[in-house]
Amino acid sequence: MPGTEDDSSSSLFTAVTEFLDSNIRLTRNLLYGIGVVGFVVAVKNSGLTHLITCASDVPLNYIVRRVRVRSYVEAVGTRGVVHVQHRPFLNIIPNRWRPRSHVQLELALVDITPLGSKWLQDTILHRIVWFQPLALTDSTVHSNILFHKYFRRQSVNECLVQQGMCTVTVLTPEQLKTLSDPQQQMLKKLLSHQKTATEKEQGMWKIHKEKNEWTLPYRIKTIIFSPINFWRKIRRKFFK
């Protein structure tokens, strides 16, 4: 009985092998089809072709997966709101058939200043950037924005704080508890950069030190002009 089962399985394998050998073209096309379907499924799951037309189109798992979205900066608002157009890496749909995308970005955990807003206009306006979503609202994506500088990507949020052009947002204990892991890591980096900028007196943290009045040139000047100043006071008082 066992020998009968072995013979049946071997005969089935032989029949399948003979069928594949006799239909090489069909077998090759079948393998190509399976590969194309697998590639399409992988690309779709990766999000490379997902078009983001507004803030509500950003998937929530982008925050957890720390996905960086490629986009083009169209405008920078006075309050630091960055208006971008999403440009995916794989553009399957022709441009004329694609819906117009317009995503509003805000720098996460950074209080923008007029100086910082001007820096944004001079640095990233009409350039390709990548934004990493950290929090979502109905109309705005609070993001960590990155741009190319010297062959590597730098964070706009960190640059502004590091150069003393903006401050880190002050959060209440209740707000700190609601931060996600990416937000907590970003906040830790920004606070470290702000501390360094304060110590080095960068940007708004620069302290205009008063000149030391007890230097040697000041003493010589005081000795020379003190009799003249004393005589002027006497004249003003007694010879009016």
GROMACS .gro file of N, CA and C in nm, residues 19-124:
model
  318
   19PHE      N    1   0.413   1.885  -1.811
   19PHE     CA    2   0.325   1.992  -1.860
   19PHE      C    3   0.400   2.125  -1.866
   20LEU      N    4   0.479   2.154  -1.761
   20LEU     CA    5   0.555   2.279  -1.759
   20LEU      C    6   0.662   2.280  -1.867
   21ASP      N    7   0.725   2.166  -1.888
   21ASP     CA    8   0.829   2.159  -1.991
   21ASP      C    9   0.771   2.179  -2.131
   22SER      N   10   0.652   2.126  -2.151
   22SER     CA   11   0.590   2.137  -2.283
   22SER      C   12   0.523   2.273  -2.306
   23ASN      N   13   0.506   2.353  -2.198
   23ASN     CA   14   0.442   2.485  -2.211
   23ASN      C   15   0.532   2.590  -2.144
   24ILE      N   16   0.651   2.602  -2.198
   24ILE     CA   17   0.750   2.692  -2.139
   24ILE      C   18   0.704   2.838  -2.146
   25ARG      N   19   0.647   2.877  -2.257
   25ARG     CA   20   0.602   3.016  -2.272
   25ARG      C   21   0.492   3.049  -2.174
   26LEU      N   22   0.397   2.955  -2.157
   26LEU     CA   23   0.288   2.977  -2.061
   26LEU      C   24   0.342   2.986  -1.918
   27THR      N   25   0.439   2.901  -1.887
   27THR     CA   26   0.499   2.903  -1.753
   27THR      C   27   0.572   3.034  -1.728
   28ARG      N   28   0.647   3.081  -1.829
   28ARG     CA   29   0.721   3.207  -1.814
   28ARG      C   30   0.625   3.324  -1.795
   29ASN      N   31   0.519   3.329  -1.873
   29ASN     CA   32   0.422   3.438  -1.860
   29ASN      C   33   0.352   3.434  -1.726
   30LEU      N   34   0.325   3.311  -1.678
   30LEU     CA   35   0.261   3.298  -1.546
   30LEU      C   36   0.351   3.352  -1.436
   31LEU      N   37   0.480   3.322  -1.443
   31LEU     CA   38   0.575   3.373  -1.343
   31LEU      C   39   0.588   3.525  -1.351
   32TYR      N   40   0.589   3.577  -1.475
   32TYR     CA   41   0.595   3.723  -1.490
   32TYR      C   42   0.470   3.788  -1.430
   33GLY      N   43   0.356   3.728  -1.454
   33GLY     CA   44   0.231   3.784  -1.400
   33GLY      C   45   0.231   3.785  -1.248
   34ILE      N   46   0.279   3.675  -1.188
   34ILE     CA   47   0.286   3.669  -1.042
   34ILE      C   48   0.382   3.776  -0.989
   35GLY      N   49   0.494   3.796  -1.059
   35GLY     CA   50   0.590   3.898  -1.015
   35GLY      C   51   0.534   4.039  -1.026
   36VAL      N   52   0.461   4.068  -1.134
   36VAL     CA   53   0.402   4.202  -1.151
   36VAL      C   54   0.297   4.228  -1.044
   37VAL      N   55   0.212   4.127  -1.018
   37VAL     CA   56   0.110   4.144  -0.915
   37VAL      C   57   0.174   4.167  -0.778
   38GLY      N   58   0.278   4.092  -0.747
   38GLY     CA   59   0.347   4.111  -0.619
   38GLY      C   60   0.410   4.248  -0.609
   39PHE      N   61   0.470   4.297  -0.719
   39PHE     CA   62   0.532   4.430  -0.718
   39PHE      C   63   0.427   4.538  -0.698
   40VAL      N   64   0.312   4.527  -0.767
   40VAL     CA   65   0.206   4.627  -0.752
   40VAL      C   66   0.154   4.630  -0.609
   41VAL      N   67   0.135   4.513  -0.551
   41VAL     CA   68   0.086   4.507  -0.413
   41VAL      C   69   0.188   4.569  -0.316
   42ALA      N   70   0.316   4.540  -0.337
   42ALA     CA   71   0.420   4.596  -0.250
   42ALA      C   72   0.427   4.747  -0.261
   43VAL      N   73   0.420   4.799  -0.385
   43VAL     CA   74   0.425   4.945  -0.405
   43VAL      C   75   0.303   5.012  -0.343
   44LYS      N   76   0.187   4.950  -0.357
   44LYS     CA   77   0.066   5.007  -0.301
   44LYS      C   78   0.073   5.012  -0.149
   45ASN      N   79   0.125   4.907  -0.088
   45ASN     CA   80   0.137   4.904   0.059
   45ASN      C   81   0.244   5.000   0.109
   46SER      N   82   0.343   5.030   0.026
   46SER     CA   83   0.451   5.120   0.070
   46SER      C   84   0.406   5.265   0.074
   47GLY      N   85   0.300   5.301   0.002
   47GLY     CA   86   0.251   5.439   0.001
   47GLY      C   87   0.323   5.531  -0.095
   48LEU      N   88   0.409   5.475  -0.183
   48LEU     CA   89   0.484   5.559  -0.275
   48LEU      C   90   0.396   5.623  -0.381
   49THR      N   91   0.281   5.562  -0.410
   49THR     CA   92   0.191   5.617  -0.511
   49THR      C   93   0.070   5.685  -0.450
   50HIS      N   94   0.060   5.686  -0.317
   50HIS     CA   95  -0.057   5.746  -0.252
   50HIS      C   96  -0.050   5.898  -0.264
   51LEU      N   97  -0.150   5.959  -0.324
   51LEU     CA   98  -0.151   6.103  -0.347
   51LEU      C   99  -0.221   6.173  -0.231
   52ILE      N  100  -0.153   6.271  -0.172
   52ILE     CA  101  -0.207   6.348  -0.060
   52ILE      C  102  -0.250   6.484  -0.114
   53THR      N  103  -0.378   6.510  -0.114
   53THR     CA  104  -0.431   6.636  -0.166
   53THR      C  105  -0.462   6.736  -0.055
   54CYS      N  106  -0.477   6.691   0.069
   54CYS     CA  107  -0.504   6.779   0.183
   54CYS      C  108  -0.459   6.708   0.308
   55ALA      N  109  -0.470   6.777   0.421
   55ALA     CA  110  -0.421   6.721   0.547
   55ALA      C  111  -0.496   6.594   0.587
   56SER      N  112  -0.624   6.586   0.555
   56SER     CA  113  -0.704   6.470   0.593
   56SER      C  114  -0.666   6.344   0.515
   57ASP      N  115  -0.591   6.359   0.406
   57ASP     CA  116  -0.548   6.243   0.327
   57ASP      C  117  -0.426   6.173   0.384
   58VAL      N  118  -0.361   6.234   0.482
   58VAL     CA  119  -0.241   6.174   0.540
   58VAL      C  120  -0.281   6.056   0.628
   59PRO      N  121  -0.236   5.935   0.599
   59PRO     CA  122  -0.272   5.819   0.683
   59PRO      C  123  -0.214   5.833   0.823
   60LEU      N  124  -0.286   5.784   0.922
   60LEU     CA  125  -0.241   5.793   1.060
   60LEU      C  126  -0.115   5.708   1.083
   61ASN      N  127  -0.102   5.599   1.007
   61ASN     CA  128   0.015   5.513   1.030
   61ASN      C  129   0.144   5.579   0.981
   62TYR      N  130   0.135   5.689   0.906
   62TYR     CA  131   0.255   5.762   0.866
   62TYR      C  132   0.330   5.816   0.988
   63ILE      N  133   0.255   5.851   1.093
   63ILE     CA  134   0.318   5.903   1.215
   63ILE      C  135   0.398   5.794   1.285
   64VAL      N  136   0.339   5.676   1.297
   64VAL     CA  137   0.405   5.565   1.365
   64VAL      C  138   0.523   5.514   1.282
   65ARG      N  139   0.503   5.504   1.151
   65ARG     CA  140   0.607   5.453   1.062
   65ARG      C  141   0.712   5.559   1.029
   66ARG      N  142   0.686   5.685   1.067
   66ARG     CA  143   0.779   5.796   1.044
   66ARG      C  144   0.810   5.812   0.895
   67VAL      N  145   0.704   5.811   0.817
   67VAL     CA  146   0.716   5.826   0.672
   67VAL      C  147   0.747   5.971   0.638
   68ARG      N  148   0.837   5.990   0.544
   68ARG     CA  149   0.870   6.124   0.495
   68ARG      C  150   0.808   6.143   0.357
   69VAL      N  151   0.728   6.246   0.345
   69VAL     CA  152   0.650   6.270   0.223
   69VAL      C  153   0.720   6.376   0.139
   70ARG      N  154   0.746   6.342   0.016
   70ARG     CA  155   0.814   6.434  -0.077
   70ARG      C  156   0.713   6.535  -0.129
   71SER      N  157   0.751   6.664  -0.129
   71SER     CA  158   0.658   6.769  -0.171
   71SER      C  159   0.735   6.891  -0.220
   72TYR      N  160   0.660   6.983  -0.280
   72TYR     CA  161   0.715   7.106  -0.336
   72TYR      C  162   0.652   7.225  -0.266
   73VAL      N  163   0.736   7.317  -0.216
   73VAL     CA  164   0.688   7.433  -0.141
   73VAL      C  165   0.638   7.538  -0.237
   74GLU      N  166   0.508   7.567  -0.229
   74GLU     CA  167   0.447   7.668  -0.316
   74GLU      C  168   0.446   7.806  -0.252
   75ALA      N  169   0.425   7.813  -0.120
   75ALA     CA  170   0.418   7.943  -0.052
   75ALA      C  171   0.448   7.923   0.095
   76VAL      N  172   0.490   8.034   0.160
   76VAL     CA  173   0.515   8.037   0.304
   76VAL      C  174   0.436   8.152   0.362
   77GLY      N  175   0.345   8.124   0.454
   77GLY     CA  176   0.263   8.227   0.515
   77GLY      C  177   0.340   8.311   0.615
   78THR      N  178   0.279   8.421   0.655
   78THR     CA  179   0.343   8.512   0.750
   78THR      C  180   0.360   8.448   0.887
   79ARG      N  181   0.273   8.354   0.921
   79ARG     CA  182   0.283   8.287   1.051
   79ARG      C  183   0.358   8.154   1.042
   80GLY      N  184   0.432   8.137   0.935
   80GLY     CA  185   0.512   8.016   0.922
   80GLY      C  186   0.439   7.896   0.868
   81VAL      N  187   0.317   7.913   0.819
   81VAL     CA  188   0.244   7.801   0.758
   81VAL      C  189   0.300   7.776   0.619
   82VAL      N  190   0.345   7.654   0.594
   82VAL     CA  191   0.408   7.617   0.468
   82VAL      C  192   0.305   7.545   0.382
   83HIS      N  193   0.280   7.598   0.263
   83HIS     CA  194   0.185   7.539   0.169
   83HIS      C  195   0.264   7.458   0.065
   84VAL      N  196   0.236   7.328   0.060
   84VAL     CA  197   0.313   7.240  -0.028
   84VAL      C  198   0.221   7.162  -0.120
   85GLN      N  199   0.280   7.112  -0.227
   85GLN     CA  200   0.213   7.023  -0.320
   85GLN      C  201   0.283   6.888  -0.314
   86HIS      N  202   0.205   6.783  -0.286
   86HIS     CA  203   0.263   6.650  -0.274
   86HIS      C  204   0.309   6.600  -0.410
   87ARG      N  205   0.433   6.550  -0.414
   87ARG     CA  206   0.488   6.493  -0.536
   87ARG      C  207   0.544   6.355  -0.504
   88PRO      N  208   0.463   6.250  -0.523
   88PRO     CA  209   0.509   6.114  -0.489
   88PRO      C  210   0.624   6.070  -0.578
   89PHE      N  211   0.699   5.971  -0.530
   89PHE     CA  212   0.814   5.922  -0.605
   89PHE      C  213   0.769   5.852  -0.734
   90LEU      N  214   0.661   5.775  -0.727
   90LEU     CA  215   0.609   5.705  -0.843
   90LEU      C  216   0.480   5.771  -0.887
   91ASN      N  217   0.488   5.845  -0.995
   91ASN     CA  218   0.372   5.917  -1.046
   91ASN      C  219   0.309   5.835  -1.158
   92ILE      N  220   0.215   5.746  -1.121
   92ILE     CA  221   0.151   5.659  -1.218
   92ILE      C  222   0.045   5.735  -1.299
   93ILE      N  223  -0.031   5.822  -1.232
   93ILE     CA  224  -0.138   5.896  -1.297
   93ILE      C  225  -0.078   6.019  -1.368
   94PRO      N  226  -0.112   6.044  -1.493
   94PRO     CA  227  -0.061   6.165  -1.561
   94PRO      C  228  -0.099   6.293  -1.487
   95ASN      N  229  -0.015   6.396  -1.499
   95ASN     CA  230  -0.035   6.519  -1.424
   95ASN      C  231  -0.169   6.587  -1.456
   96ARG      N  232  -0.211   6.580  -1.582
   96ARG     CA  233  -0.335   6.648  -1.618
   96ARG      C  234  -0.459   6.580  -1.561
   97TRP      N  235  -0.446   6.453  -1.522
   97TRP     CA  236  -0.558   6.381  -1.464
   97TRP      C  237  -0.552   6.376  -1.312
   98ARG      N  238  -0.442   6.421  -1.256
   98ARG     CA  239  -0.428   6.416  -1.110
   98ARG      C  240  -0.500   6.532  -1.045
   99PRO      N  241  -0.564   6.511  -0.931
   99PRO     CA  242  -0.627   6.623  -0.860
   99PRO      C  243  -0.523   6.718  -0.803
  100ARG      N  244  -0.558   6.844  -0.794
  100ARG     CA  245  -0.466   6.946  -0.742
  100ARG      C  246  -0.447   6.926  -0.593
  101SER      N  247  -0.324   6.910  -0.551
  101SER     CA  248  -0.295   6.886  -0.409
  101SER      C  249  -0.249   7.015  -0.343
  102HIS      N  250  -0.294   7.035  -0.222
  102HIS     CA  251  -0.256   7.155  -0.145
  102HIS      C  252  -0.261   7.117   0.003
  103VAL      N  253  -0.144   7.104   0.062
  103VAL     CA  254  -0.132   7.060   0.201
  103VAL      C  255  -0.070   7.173   0.282
  104GLN      N  256  -0.132   7.203   0.397
  104GLN     CA  257  -0.081   7.306   0.487
  104GLN      C  258   0.001   7.239   0.597
  105LEU      N  259   0.123   7.287   0.612
  105LEU     CA  260   0.214   7.233   0.714
  105LEU      C  261   0.245   7.340   0.818
  106GLU      N  262   0.257   7.295   0.941
  106GLU     CA  263   0.306   7.381   1.050
  106GLU      C  264   0.425   7.314   1.114
  107LEU      N  265   0.523   7.394   1.153
  107LEU     CA  266   0.641   7.338   1.219
  107LEU      C  267   0.602   7.287   1.357
  108ALA      N  268   0.623   7.159   1.378
  108ALA     CA  269   0.583   7.097   1.504
  108ALA      C  270   0.672   7.144   1.617
  109LEU      N  271   0.610   7.181   1.730
  109LEU     CA  272   0.678   7.212   1.856
  109LEU      C  273   0.768   7.335   1.846
  110VAL      N  274   0.741   7.423   1.749
  110VAL     CA  275   0.821   7.544   1.730
  110VAL      C  276   0.727   7.664   1.724
  111ASP      N  277   0.760   7.769   1.801
  111ASP     CA  278   0.686   7.895   1.796
  111ASP      C  279   0.755   7.986   1.695
  112ILE      N  280   0.689   8.008   1.582
  112ILE     CA  281   0.750   8.083   1.474
  112ILE      C  282   0.757   8.231   1.508
  113THR      N  283   0.860   8.299   1.459
  113THR     CA  284   0.880   8.442   1.476
  113THR      C  285   0.890   8.507   1.338
  114PRO      N  286   0.875   8.639   1.328
  114PRO     CA  287   0.893   8.704   1.197
  114PRO      C  288   1.028   8.673   1.133
  115LEU      N  289   1.133   8.667   1.215
  115LEU     CA  290   1.266   8.632   1.162
  115LEU      C  291   1.267   8.491   1.108
  116GLY      N  292   1.202   8.398   1.181
  116GLY     CA  293   1.196   8.260   1.135
  116GLY      C  294   1.114   8.246   1.009
  117SER      N  295   1.005   8.322   0.998
  117SER     CA  296   0.923   8.319   0.877
  117SER      C  297   1.001   8.369   0.756
  118LYS      N  298   1.080   8.472   0.774
  118LYS     CA  299   1.163   8.523   0.663
  118LYS      C  300   1.268   8.420   0.624
  119TRP      N  301   1.325   8.352   0.722
  119TRP     CA  302   1.425   8.248   0.694
  119TRP      C  303   1.363   8.135   0.612
  120LEU      N  304   1.238   8.101   0.643
  120LEU     CA  305   1.168   7.997   0.566
  120LEU      C  306   1.151   8.039   0.420
  121GLN      N  307   1.111   8.164   0.399
  121GLN     CA  308   1.093   8.213   0.262
  121GLN      C  309   1.224   8.214   0.185
  122ASP      N  310   1.333   8.248   0.252
  122ASP     CA  311   1.463   8.255   0.184
  122ASP      C  312   1.524   8.117   0.163
  123THR      N  313   1.484   8.017   0.240
  123THR     CA  314   1.552   7.888   0.240
  123THR      C  315   1.478   7.779   0.166
  124ILE      N  316   1.348   7.764   0.189
  124ILE     CA  317   1.276   7.648   0.133
  124ILE      C  318   1.169   7.684   0.032
   0.00000   0.00000   0.00000
